[in-house]
């Protein structure tokens, strides 16, 4: 057989490597920002257009490159940052693999202008799909500017895989946050489609965090610091009362590099134990300084997953440091740059032991216990076929004085439909007789037996279809507030609200932006109570943050789903008979009544002959 193995041409190898390094515009942002920092820039500008799909540009005032280096920088494995494998254990730079620029140039149109301090002329270089189109001297200032246009122009499959501009911009913003938070001593500017999103002057960590997330973040922070032989830890945790339902602001940095570490995250969560509810997430900004030889950054091309030599010790130190900080915070006011000395702790109290506040939970509390027919309704019937335990349903019903059992009758049918379970057409109309069971289900009768509707899921379905229509057809009815509400948000959260503002308007919200951190609500959807507006908006932001980029549904569908989830009647709410009837009717007017917007069953049916069999 003839020889068949060939070396891949460079441009193909680069495209393959690009698949690992560049997933989306945000990856380009990360690589270019890191290169600027490695080049000792003191001021970095990030400019993006159309979520980075049309343009990602980074301009720095760093050391720049010579004519030859400029050309070489786009070769694979071309780096000025390491020379030998041993250097990997003494890393002081963000980059070292020498593949970012080569990868980016393989899948985009790249322009670079660069000049070193002592050179008179700089260099202009144009590359498209790894081909150098132009290299010539140019007049430019010290530093480097790289523009990356039309990402994935030669890989349509990857380009189609990109999400909406808004979603891509969120990913870019996340990367920008990470780099900006790691380097407060560098000035950053971030423009999107000519709007300035961030203008971050040189400062210290705490002020940088506030500049990124808004001044309201400052009052939430508690400082953390610890110095040991293994690690120096400094940074901030958010006070327990600000723990959020979504992951929120959770940042670890090791030697000024943002890292992900589920293991160390666990250490922080463990320190917060007992101080926050189990479904809340603590916020933190924690910076570790370790000896570069004790950390392996080379285990993943994006370099966010790292391996610490002595992870267990680090875990223990981190946990006790955070605990200590939380304890101190509970007796002493936090040192603050906007701090009022009049509020200082009296001297006599300064050395007192910290007392950790305790949250006690009544494990045996059951919100439904006081309802009529206590504990009798063990409704295990999750699926239509699982009817076990139904016989118990009828025990004790007589004692329920709120429901007239005699009015609940099955319409008898000589020949029950055998396949009437899922097909709503065959179900026949619900009887118009309903009662609420366990403050969770609505029971009604149909031709072939009985219908058990999950009130929360059913209402979700009804609202979902309504909101989806409102958002797409722009017809939601808005109810004006007599007194407009002012609601404060973290900067970043407010940006999210502005992203989805049009959809919010379409469902009936009327909002105006007041500065960077506040909105004025002038109108609301009619079905939403005024008191619930603030909670709902915060919850929506949390859901939106958790959900973006995770599925392929349109923004309209996504928002309709979040809104329906948050506005639907909850399990545990008592529904008046009229509301029960209205809900049942609305549900069966829906296009897809059988499933909630989260693909869960909204109702089950129990065939009359199944019930009869139980009595046999
Ligand atoms: P790495 O950062 O891993 O070395 P890159 O492909 O990102 O690899 O960059 C290759 C080389 O190009 C770098 O090692 C550096 O010498 C040079 N370089 C890249 N960006 C800049 C910049 N903004 N300023 C100065 N030099 C740069
Ligand atoms: Mg690099």
XYZ file of C-alpha atoms and ligand atoms in Angstrom:
644
model
C 0.000 0.000 0.000
C 1.203 3.474 -0.831
C 2.088 5.885 1.997
C -0.945 7.849 3.007
C 0.136 9.975 5.967
C 0.707 13.659 5.185
C 1.525 16.647 7.338
C -1.387 19.065 7.428
C -0.680 22.395 5.767
C -0.246 25.217 8.291
C -3.486 26.986 7.487
C -5.448 23.781 8.100
C -3.605 23.094 11.342
C -4.323 26.679 12.391
C -8.015 26.305 11.662
C -8.121 23.168 13.772
C -6.270 24.878 16.611
C -8.644 27.815 16.254
C -11.512 25.497 17.107
C -10.025 25.063 20.563
C -8.994 28.631 21.222
C -11.782 30.597 19.541
C -15.330 29.499 20.243
C -17.000 32.866 19.868
C -16.177 36.595 19.688
C -15.656 36.649 23.466
C -12.685 34.274 23.081
C -11.040 36.773 20.727
C -11.668 39.531 23.252
C -10.027 37.489 25.983
C -6.921 36.694 23.924
C -6.434 40.236 22.679
C -6.947 41.810 26.106
C -4.478 39.369 27.630
C -1.901 40.145 24.964
C -2.282 43.859 25.695
C -1.715 43.241 29.406
C 1.314 41.055 28.706
C 2.639 43.942 26.604
C 2.543 46.111 29.786
C -0.174 48.398 28.554
C -1.422 51.040 30.995
C -4.519 51.892 28.983
C -6.538 49.406 26.924
C -9.506 50.111 24.652
C -11.949 47.437 23.541
C -14.223 48.232 20.625
C -16.862 45.797 19.376
C -19.572 45.912 16.730
C -22.610 43.656 16.419
C -21.775 41.458 19.364
C -18.222 41.104 18.067
C -19.343 39.340 14.890
C -18.507 42.341 12.713
C -15.582 43.697 14.719
C -13.479 43.113 17.805
C -10.696 45.645 18.192
C -8.221 46.085 21.016
C -5.957 49.117 21.165
C -3.151 49.238 23.713
C -0.262 51.534 24.633
C 2.097 48.649 25.418
C 5.583 47.797 24.188
C 4.517 47.135 20.579
C 6.344 44.904 18.103
C 9.168 45.252 15.617
C 8.546 44.744 11.893
C 9.746 41.114 12.062
C 7.963 40.295 15.301
C 4.732 41.663 13.904
C 4.908 39.118 11.100
C 6.097 36.295 13.355
C 3.414 36.844 15.954
C 0.883 35.234 13.587
C 2.859 32.000 13.232
C 1.742 29.040 15.260
C 3.804 28.384 18.406
C 5.339 31.850 18.013
C 5.689 33.452 21.417
C 8.013 35.845 23.200
C 6.814 34.622 26.578
C 8.547 31.288 27.097
C 11.568 29.613 25.585
C 11.868 26.292 27.357
C 9.404 23.901 28.946
C 10.830 24.837 32.378
C 9.600 28.380 31.838
C 6.081 27.004 32.181
C 6.727 26.794 35.906
C 7.750 30.411 36.225
C 4.956 32.082 34.319
C 4.304 35.757 34.861
C 2.341 36.329 31.683
C -1.200 35.530 30.600
C -0.171 33.952 27.290
C 2.551 31.428 26.567
C 1.166 28.982 24.018
C 1.806 31.245 21.051
C -1.303 30.138 19.211
C -3.925 32.808 19.788
C -2.996 35.207 16.994
C -2.323 32.352 14.543
C -5.702 30.839 15.351
C -7.579 34.106 15.073
C -5.900 34.995 11.773
C -6.925 31.592 10.369
C -10.628 32.314 10.729
C -11.047 36.075 10.377
C -9.889 39.248 8.616
C -7.185 40.753 10.797
C -5.530 44.180 10.649
C -2.666 45.026 12.949
C -0.835 48.280 13.546
C 2.053 48.256 15.959
C 5.063 50.316 16.963
C 7.739 49.962 19.625
C 8.823 52.989 21.700
C 12.132 53.592 19.946
C 11.076 52.835 16.339
C 10.253 55.780 14.127
C 7.794 53.977 11.915
C 5.347 51.290 12.873
C 4.055 48.309 10.919
C 0.733 47.703 9.216
C -0.194 44.093 8.529
C -3.303 42.606 6.928
C -4.073 38.891 7.106
C -7.130 36.971 5.917
C -7.567 33.283 6.587
C -3.849 32.883 7.436
C -2.787 34.626 4.170
C -0.686 37.750 4.569
C -2.158 40.320 2.157
C -0.059 43.287 3.129
C 2.825 44.292 5.333
C 4.166 47.833 5.138
C 5.598 50.600 7.306
C 3.025 52.987 8.679
C 2.771 56.023 10.900
C 1.191 55.047 14.174
C 1.591 55.647 17.886
C 3.393 53.429 20.355
C 1.598 50.211 21.148
C -0.565 47.818 19.205
C -4.008 47.901 17.667
C -5.510 44.663 16.363
C -8.909 44.522 14.622
C -10.573 41.224 14.000
C -13.388 41.418 11.469
C -15.876 38.891 10.135
C -15.080 36.108 12.538
C -15.548 32.593 11.070
C -15.986 34.085 7.567
C -14.515 30.869 6.138
C -16.299 28.425 8.466
C -20.013 29.057 7.881
C -21.012 26.254 10.247
C -19.266 27.987 13.149
C -20.633 31.369 12.168
C -24.184 30.030 12.126
C -23.624 28.572 15.537
C -23.125 32.039 17.034
C -25.996 33.423 19.110
C -27.747 36.767 18.799
C -25.654 39.946 19.056
C -27.032 40.516 22.541
C -26.017 37.104 23.777
C -22.548 37.414 22.243
C -22.192 40.856 23.796
C -22.994 39.346 27.191
C -20.230 36.798 26.766
C -17.843 39.575 25.744
C -18.885 41.645 28.740
C -18.232 38.667 31.014
C -14.691 38.332 29.628
C -14.153 42.048 29.926
C -15.260 41.972 33.570
C -12.831 39.175 34.341
C -9.846 40.941 32.838
C -10.786 44.364 34.216
C -11.309 42.993 37.733
C -7.952 41.228 37.647
C -6.095 44.409 36.652
C -7.389 47.469 38.481
C -4.136 49.331 37.850
C -4.814 49.375 34.113
C -7.268 51.833 32.591
C -9.961 50.228 30.408
C -12.527 51.544 27.952
C -15.172 49.431 26.307
C -17.308 50.612 23.374
C -20.111 48.709 21.720
C -21.480 50.064 18.420
C -20.030 53.469 19.378
C -21.630 53.533 22.844
C -19.238 53.653 25.740
C -20.231 50.801 28.050
C -17.356 51.104 30.518
C -14.805 53.734 31.359
C -12.619 52.364 34.138
C -9.848 54.588 35.477
C -6.731 53.188 37.164
C -7.540 52.356 40.740
C -7.476 49.668 43.464
C -9.436 46.449 43.616
C -12.389 47.605 45.686
C -13.015 50.708 43.647
C -12.632 48.712 40.423
C -15.297 46.272 41.556
C -17.632 49.181 42.250
C -16.794 50.830 38.948
C -17.638 47.631 37.114
C -20.815 46.702 38.999
C -22.010 50.088 40.212
C -21.576 52.050 43.418
C -24.218 49.998 45.211
C -21.835 47.071 45.135
C -19.462 48.843 47.505
C -21.727 48.615 50.524
C -22.134 44.890 49.979
C -18.443 44.042 50.230
C -16.611 42.617 53.217
C -12.810 42.535 52.913
C -10.947 39.245 53.150
C -7.236 38.849 53.665
C -4.816 36.161 54.741
C -1.131 35.554 54.242
C 0.394 32.085 54.581
C 3.413 30.269 53.169
C 1.256 28.564 50.565
C -0.906 31.424 49.432
C -1.777 35.054 49.949
C -5.492 35.659 49.731
C -7.068 39.073 49.421
C -10.341 40.343 48.090
C -13.969 40.669 49.087
C -17.011 38.605 49.804
C -20.538 39.923 49.573
C -22.490 40.180 52.811
C -24.774 37.208 53.324
C -27.951 39.253 52.998
C -27.010 40.037 49.402
C -26.650 36.394 48.381
C -28.570 35.906 45.184
C -30.761 33.263 43.683
C -28.568 33.208 40.600
C -24.846 32.513 40.635
C -24.179 36.216 40.268
C -20.792 37.691 40.977
C -18.352 34.908 41.763
C -14.762 35.502 40.814
C -11.525 33.733 41.633
C -8.211 35.034 40.370
C -4.900 33.236 40.701
C -1.834 35.383 40.058
C -4.086 37.965 38.356
C -5.690 35.415 36.049
C -9.409 34.675 36.257
C -9.868 30.990 37.058
C -12.751 28.585 37.502
C -12.615 26.204 40.410
C -15.671 24.273 41.573
C -13.538 22.885 44.393
C -12.560 26.272 45.842
C -16.084 27.540 45.222
C -17.223 24.804 47.534
C -14.856 26.095 50.213
C -16.482 29.530 50.063
C -19.981 28.079 50.111
C -19.011 25.963 53.105
C -17.868 29.093 54.943
C -21.245 30.727 54.303
C -23.098 27.695 55.614
C -25.867 28.626 58.006
C -25.716 32.278 56.977
C -27.583 32.063 53.719
C -30.497 29.961 52.522
C -29.516 26.819 50.652
C -30.907 28.144 47.353
C -28.864 31.359 47.508
C -25.394 31.900 46.106
C -22.757 34.024 47.815
C -20.936 36.696 45.826
C -17.147 36.910 46.000
C -14.070 38.476 44.424
C -11.068 36.548 45.708
C -7.498 37.038 44.563
C -4.879 34.364 45.254
C -1.160 34.950 44.963
C 0.791 31.677 44.760
C 4.278 30.698 43.699
C 3.988 30.172 39.900
C 5.769 26.842 40.240
C 2.885 25.481 42.353
C 0.192 26.070 39.756
C -0.366 24.370 36.406
C -2.188 26.591 33.932
C -1.495 24.449 30.931
C -4.282 21.925 31.382
C -6.780 23.638 29.087
C -6.319 25.852 25.996
C -8.425 28.659 27.440
C -6.335 28.574 30.627
C -9.227 29.166 33.004
C -9.046 25.730 34.541
C -5.879 25.395 36.567
C -4.348 22.886 38.915
C -2.935 23.914 42.269
C -0.198 21.752 43.739
C -1.719 21.740 47.191
C -5.400 22.167 46.603
C -6.505 20.650 49.910
C -4.498 23.096 51.976
C -5.753 25.951 49.837
C -9.320 24.767 50.424
C -8.855 24.722 54.186
C -7.168 28.133 54.278
C -9.792 29.685 52.044
C -12.675 28.327 54.060
C -11.347 29.546 57.375
C -10.320 32.930 55.916
C -13.803 33.560 54.561
C -15.366 32.377 57.829
C -13.120 34.698 59.772
C -14.006 37.642 57.533
C -17.709 36.928 57.926
C -17.317 36.708 61.684
C -15.415 39.985 61.872
C -17.939 41.707 59.718
C -20.742 40.728 62.035
C -19.221 42.710 64.948
C -17.135 45.402 63.293
C -18.200 47.733 60.527
C -16.384 47.143 57.323
C -13.448 49.348 56.341
C -14.762 51.407 53.567
C -13.398 54.080 51.310
C -16.588 56.042 51.751
C -16.446 55.391 55.416
C -17.815 57.566 58.182
C -15.516 57.529 61.264
C -18.487 58.398 63.486
C -19.828 54.943 62.826
C -16.702 53.143 64.109
C -17.061 50.362 66.642
C -16.344 51.601 70.163
C -12.837 50.624 71.203
C -14.014 48.300 73.977
C -15.775 46.074 71.479
C -12.988 45.722 68.989
C -11.426 42.602 70.421
C -14.596 40.730 71.166
C -15.005 37.317 69.602
C -17.111 37.215 66.518
C -20.483 35.582 66.907
C -21.713 33.918 63.789
C -25.397 34.566 63.286
C -27.377 31.361 62.935
C -30.319 30.654 60.714
C -32.498 27.900 62.055
C -34.917 26.105 59.825
C -37.943 24.237 61.094
C -37.425 20.979 59.213
C -40.893 19.722 59.988
C -42.699 22.777 58.664
C -45.232 21.903 55.998
C -47.120 24.829 54.514
C -50.070 22.643 53.587
C -50.530 21.021 56.930
C -53.384 23.189 58.113
C -55.452 22.580 55.067
C -58.576 20.491 55.277
C -57.921 16.780 54.970
C -54.460 17.017 56.549
C -51.853 14.793 55.019
C -54.409 12.499 53.486
C -53.664 13.495 49.955
C -50.410 11.808 49.214
C -50.656 12.673 45.544
C -48.042 10.426 44.083
C -49.666 10.291 40.664
C -46.942 11.904 38.608
C -47.694 10.044 35.413
C -50.943 9.128 33.876
C -50.526 5.429 34.538
C -49.352 5.646 38.118
C -52.611 5.681 39.968
C -51.389 3.934 43.084
C -52.606 5.398 46.321
C -55.741 6.849 44.834
C -58.002 4.816 47.049
C -56.712 6.837 49.990
C -57.995 9.976 48.361
C -61.488 9.304 49.425
C -60.739 8.710 53.068
C -61.700 11.635 55.220
C -63.163 13.677 52.415
C -66.320 14.073 54.467
C -64.393 16.053 57.011
C -63.511 18.738 54.474
C -66.135 21.320 55.142
C -65.010 23.692 52.410
C -65.757 21.316 49.582
C -69.050 19.750 48.817
C -68.005 16.274 47.886
C -71.476 15.378 46.702
C -71.158 17.905 43.909
C -68.161 16.110 42.443
C -69.619 13.429 40.281
C -68.252 11.457 37.407
C -70.273 11.677 34.279
C -70.800 8.041 33.531
C -70.001 6.663 30.146
C -70.907 3.216 29.012
C -67.898 2.853 26.740
C -65.012 4.832 28.106
C -62.480 5.955 25.548
C -59.459 3.723 26.008
C -56.989 6.209 24.530
C -58.479 9.304 25.995
C -55.421 10.083 28.126
C -53.419 12.450 26.055
C -55.615 13.646 23.247
C -57.467 16.688 24.398
C -59.977 16.427 21.568
C -61.172 13.113 22.924
C -61.197 14.306 26.523
C -64.411 16.156 25.993
C -65.006 19.437 27.774
C -64.180 19.584 31.465
C -67.441 19.477 33.369
C -67.384 22.991 34.784
C -67.217 21.501 38.253
C -63.902 22.012 39.934
C -62.301 21.907 43.316
C -58.839 22.640 44.528
C -56.813 19.853 46.032
C -53.911 20.415 48.388
C -53.651 24.036 47.141
C -51.801 22.527 44.240
C -54.170 20.763 41.877
C -57.494 21.549 40.350
C -59.757 18.539 40.026
C -62.401 18.453 37.357
C -64.411 15.785 35.642
C -64.488 14.776 32.014
C -66.424 12.299 29.956
C -64.111 9.394 30.636
C -63.105 10.019 34.218
C -61.355 12.765 36.048
C -58.874 15.460 35.304
C -56.171 16.580 37.677
C -54.524 19.866 36.733
C -51.335 21.246 38.261
C -52.335 24.870 38.920
C -48.849 26.342 38.700
C -47.855 24.586 35.508
C -51.220 25.169 33.876
C -51.058 28.886 34.595
C -47.498 28.960 33.273
C -48.763 27.516 29.991
C -51.590 30.053 29.776
C -49.316 33.000 30.543
C -46.552 31.726 28.297
C -48.799 31.698 25.238
C -50.205 35.098 26.162
C -46.798 36.700 26.659
C -45.336 35.114 23.575
C -48.133 36.663 21.573
C -47.756 40.013 23.341
C -44.033 40.089 22.691
C -44.185 39.099 19.055
C -47.330 41.031 18.112
C -46.547 43.919 20.492
C -49.978 44.170 21.959
C -49.569 43.804 25.727
C -51.786 46.088 27.754
C -49.982 48.388 30.139
C -51.488 49.656 33.343
C -50.090 53.007 34.419
C -48.797 53.368 37.942
C -50.244 56.220 39.937
C -46.845 56.777 41.542
C -43.911 55.697 39.376
C -41.518 53.354 41.147
C -37.782 53.891 41.252
C -35.853 50.644 41.443
C -32.101 50.316 41.867
C -29.948 47.670 40.186
C -26.306 46.784 39.816
C -24.995 48.349 36.594
C -24.646 45.039 34.905
C -28.165 43.957 35.838
C -29.526 47.212 34.525
C -27.799 46.583 31.204
C -29.637 43.289 30.990
C -32.951 45.006 31.613
C -32.139 47.440 28.838
C -31.320 44.519 26.535
C -34.755 43.058 27.019
C -36.517 46.377 27.348
C -38.467 46.110 24.104
C -39.912 42.740 25.067
C -40.768 44.085 28.515
C -42.616 46.989 26.906
C -44.482 44.583 24.702
C -45.867 42.709 27.678
C -46.958 45.929 29.352
C -44.014 47.377 31.257
C -43.184 51.039 30.778
C -39.692 51.797 32.056
C -37.274 54.685 31.815
C -33.591 54.595 32.597
C -32.426 56.982 35.324
C -28.649 57.021 35.249
C -26.515 53.887 35.381
C -28.157 52.099 38.249
C -31.783 53.054 38.479
C -34.972 52.722 36.476
C -38.338 54.360 36.792
C -41.291 52.058 36.259
C -44.293 53.962 34.912
C -46.481 51.066 33.820
C -46.875 47.350 34.380
C -48.710 44.376 32.904
C -52.267 44.367 34.259
C -51.994 40.957 35.916
C -48.907 41.875 37.928
C -49.377 43.339 41.395
C -47.456 46.546 42.029
C -45.731 45.065 45.060
C -44.333 42.244 42.976
C -42.670 44.393 40.303
C -39.288 44.758 41.966
C -38.965 41.109 42.936
C -40.070 40.013 39.493
C -37.553 42.202 37.677
C -34.700 40.977 39.876
C -35.785 37.382 39.406
C -36.029 37.866 35.653
C -32.501 39.210 35.502
C -31.257 36.248 37.509
C -33.040 33.801 35.211
C -31.846 35.626 32.137
C -28.245 35.474 33.328
C -28.476 31.792 34.022
C -30.222 31.026 30.764
C -28.432 33.072 28.123
C -26.640 31.032 25.567
C -27.842 27.788 27.014
C -30.544 26.975 24.548
C -31.451 27.925 21.071
C -34.887 29.366 21.599
C -35.581 32.904 20.512
C -35.374 35.752 22.978
C -39.146 36.190 22.790
C -39.763 32.605 23.764
C -37.124 32.716 26.444
C -38.593 35.829 28.041
C -42.147 34.588 27.791
C -41.004 31.501 29.637
C -39.241 33.446 32.396
C -42.204 35.786 32.813
C -44.676 32.942 32.956
C -42.552 31.113 35.492
C -42.403 34.122 37.759
C -45.959 35.352 37.367
C -47.939 32.107 37.430
C -49.975 31.269 40.545
C -47.827 29.277 42.892
C -48.374 25.946 44.496
C -49.891 26.679 47.889
C -52.070 29.569 46.708
C -55.779 29.232 47.352
C -57.832 29.703 44.192
C -61.467 30.782 44.267
C -63.866 28.640 42.287
C -64.150 31.282 39.541
C -60.380 31.414 39.178
C -60.212 27.642 39.023
C -62.807 27.563 36.261
C -61.141 30.371 34.357
C -57.805 28.618 34.557
C -59.221 25.326 33.307
C -60.937 27.089 30.426
C -57.880 29.152 29.528
C -55.684 26.066 29.632
C -57.761 24.205 27.112
C -57.849 27.234 24.815
C -54.064 26.981 24.576
C -52.299 25.622 21.558
C -50.355 23.123 23.628
C -52.313 22.610 26.826
C -50.699 19.340 27.832
C -47.233 20.684 28.626
C -45.908 23.597 30.633
C -43.417 25.916 28.878
C -40.752 23.849 30.630
C -42.067 20.637 29.048
C -43.677 19.282 32.199
C -47.151 17.707 32.226
C -49.822 20.257 33.104
C -52.550 17.724 33.771
C -53.220 14.033 34.039
C -56.416 12.104 33.522
C -57.654 9.158 35.497
C -59.988 6.918 33.572
C -63.208 5.894 35.158
C -62.503 2.213 34.585
C -59.187 2.616 36.424
C -61.128 3.911 39.371
C -63.630 1.103 39.032
C -60.802 -1.420 38.979
C -59.591 -0.056 42.285
C -62.957 -0.866 43.787
C -63.092 -4.332 42.244
P 1.104 34.156 23.348
O 0.370 35.278 23.956
O 0.703 32.848 23.904
O 2.577 34.354 23.335
P -0.139 35.058 20.922
O -0.452 34.352 19.660
O -1.267 35.617 21.691
O 0.673 34.058 21.823
O 0.870 36.212 20.612
C 2.091 35.904 19.990
C 3.144 36.935 20.331
O 2.823 38.164 19.717
C 3.250 37.241 21.803
O 4.119 36.325 22.454
C 3.799 38.656 21.794
O 5.194 38.638 21.677
C 3.249 39.241 20.522
N 2.086 40.089 20.779
C 0.787 39.748 20.642
N -0.029 40.760 20.969
C 0.758 41.797 21.318
C 0.518 43.133 21.757
N -0.735 43.625 21.905
N 1.591 43.923 22.013
C 2.839 43.447 21.872
N 3.126 42.198 21.473
C 2.108 41.370 21.190
Mg -1.637 35.627 23.823
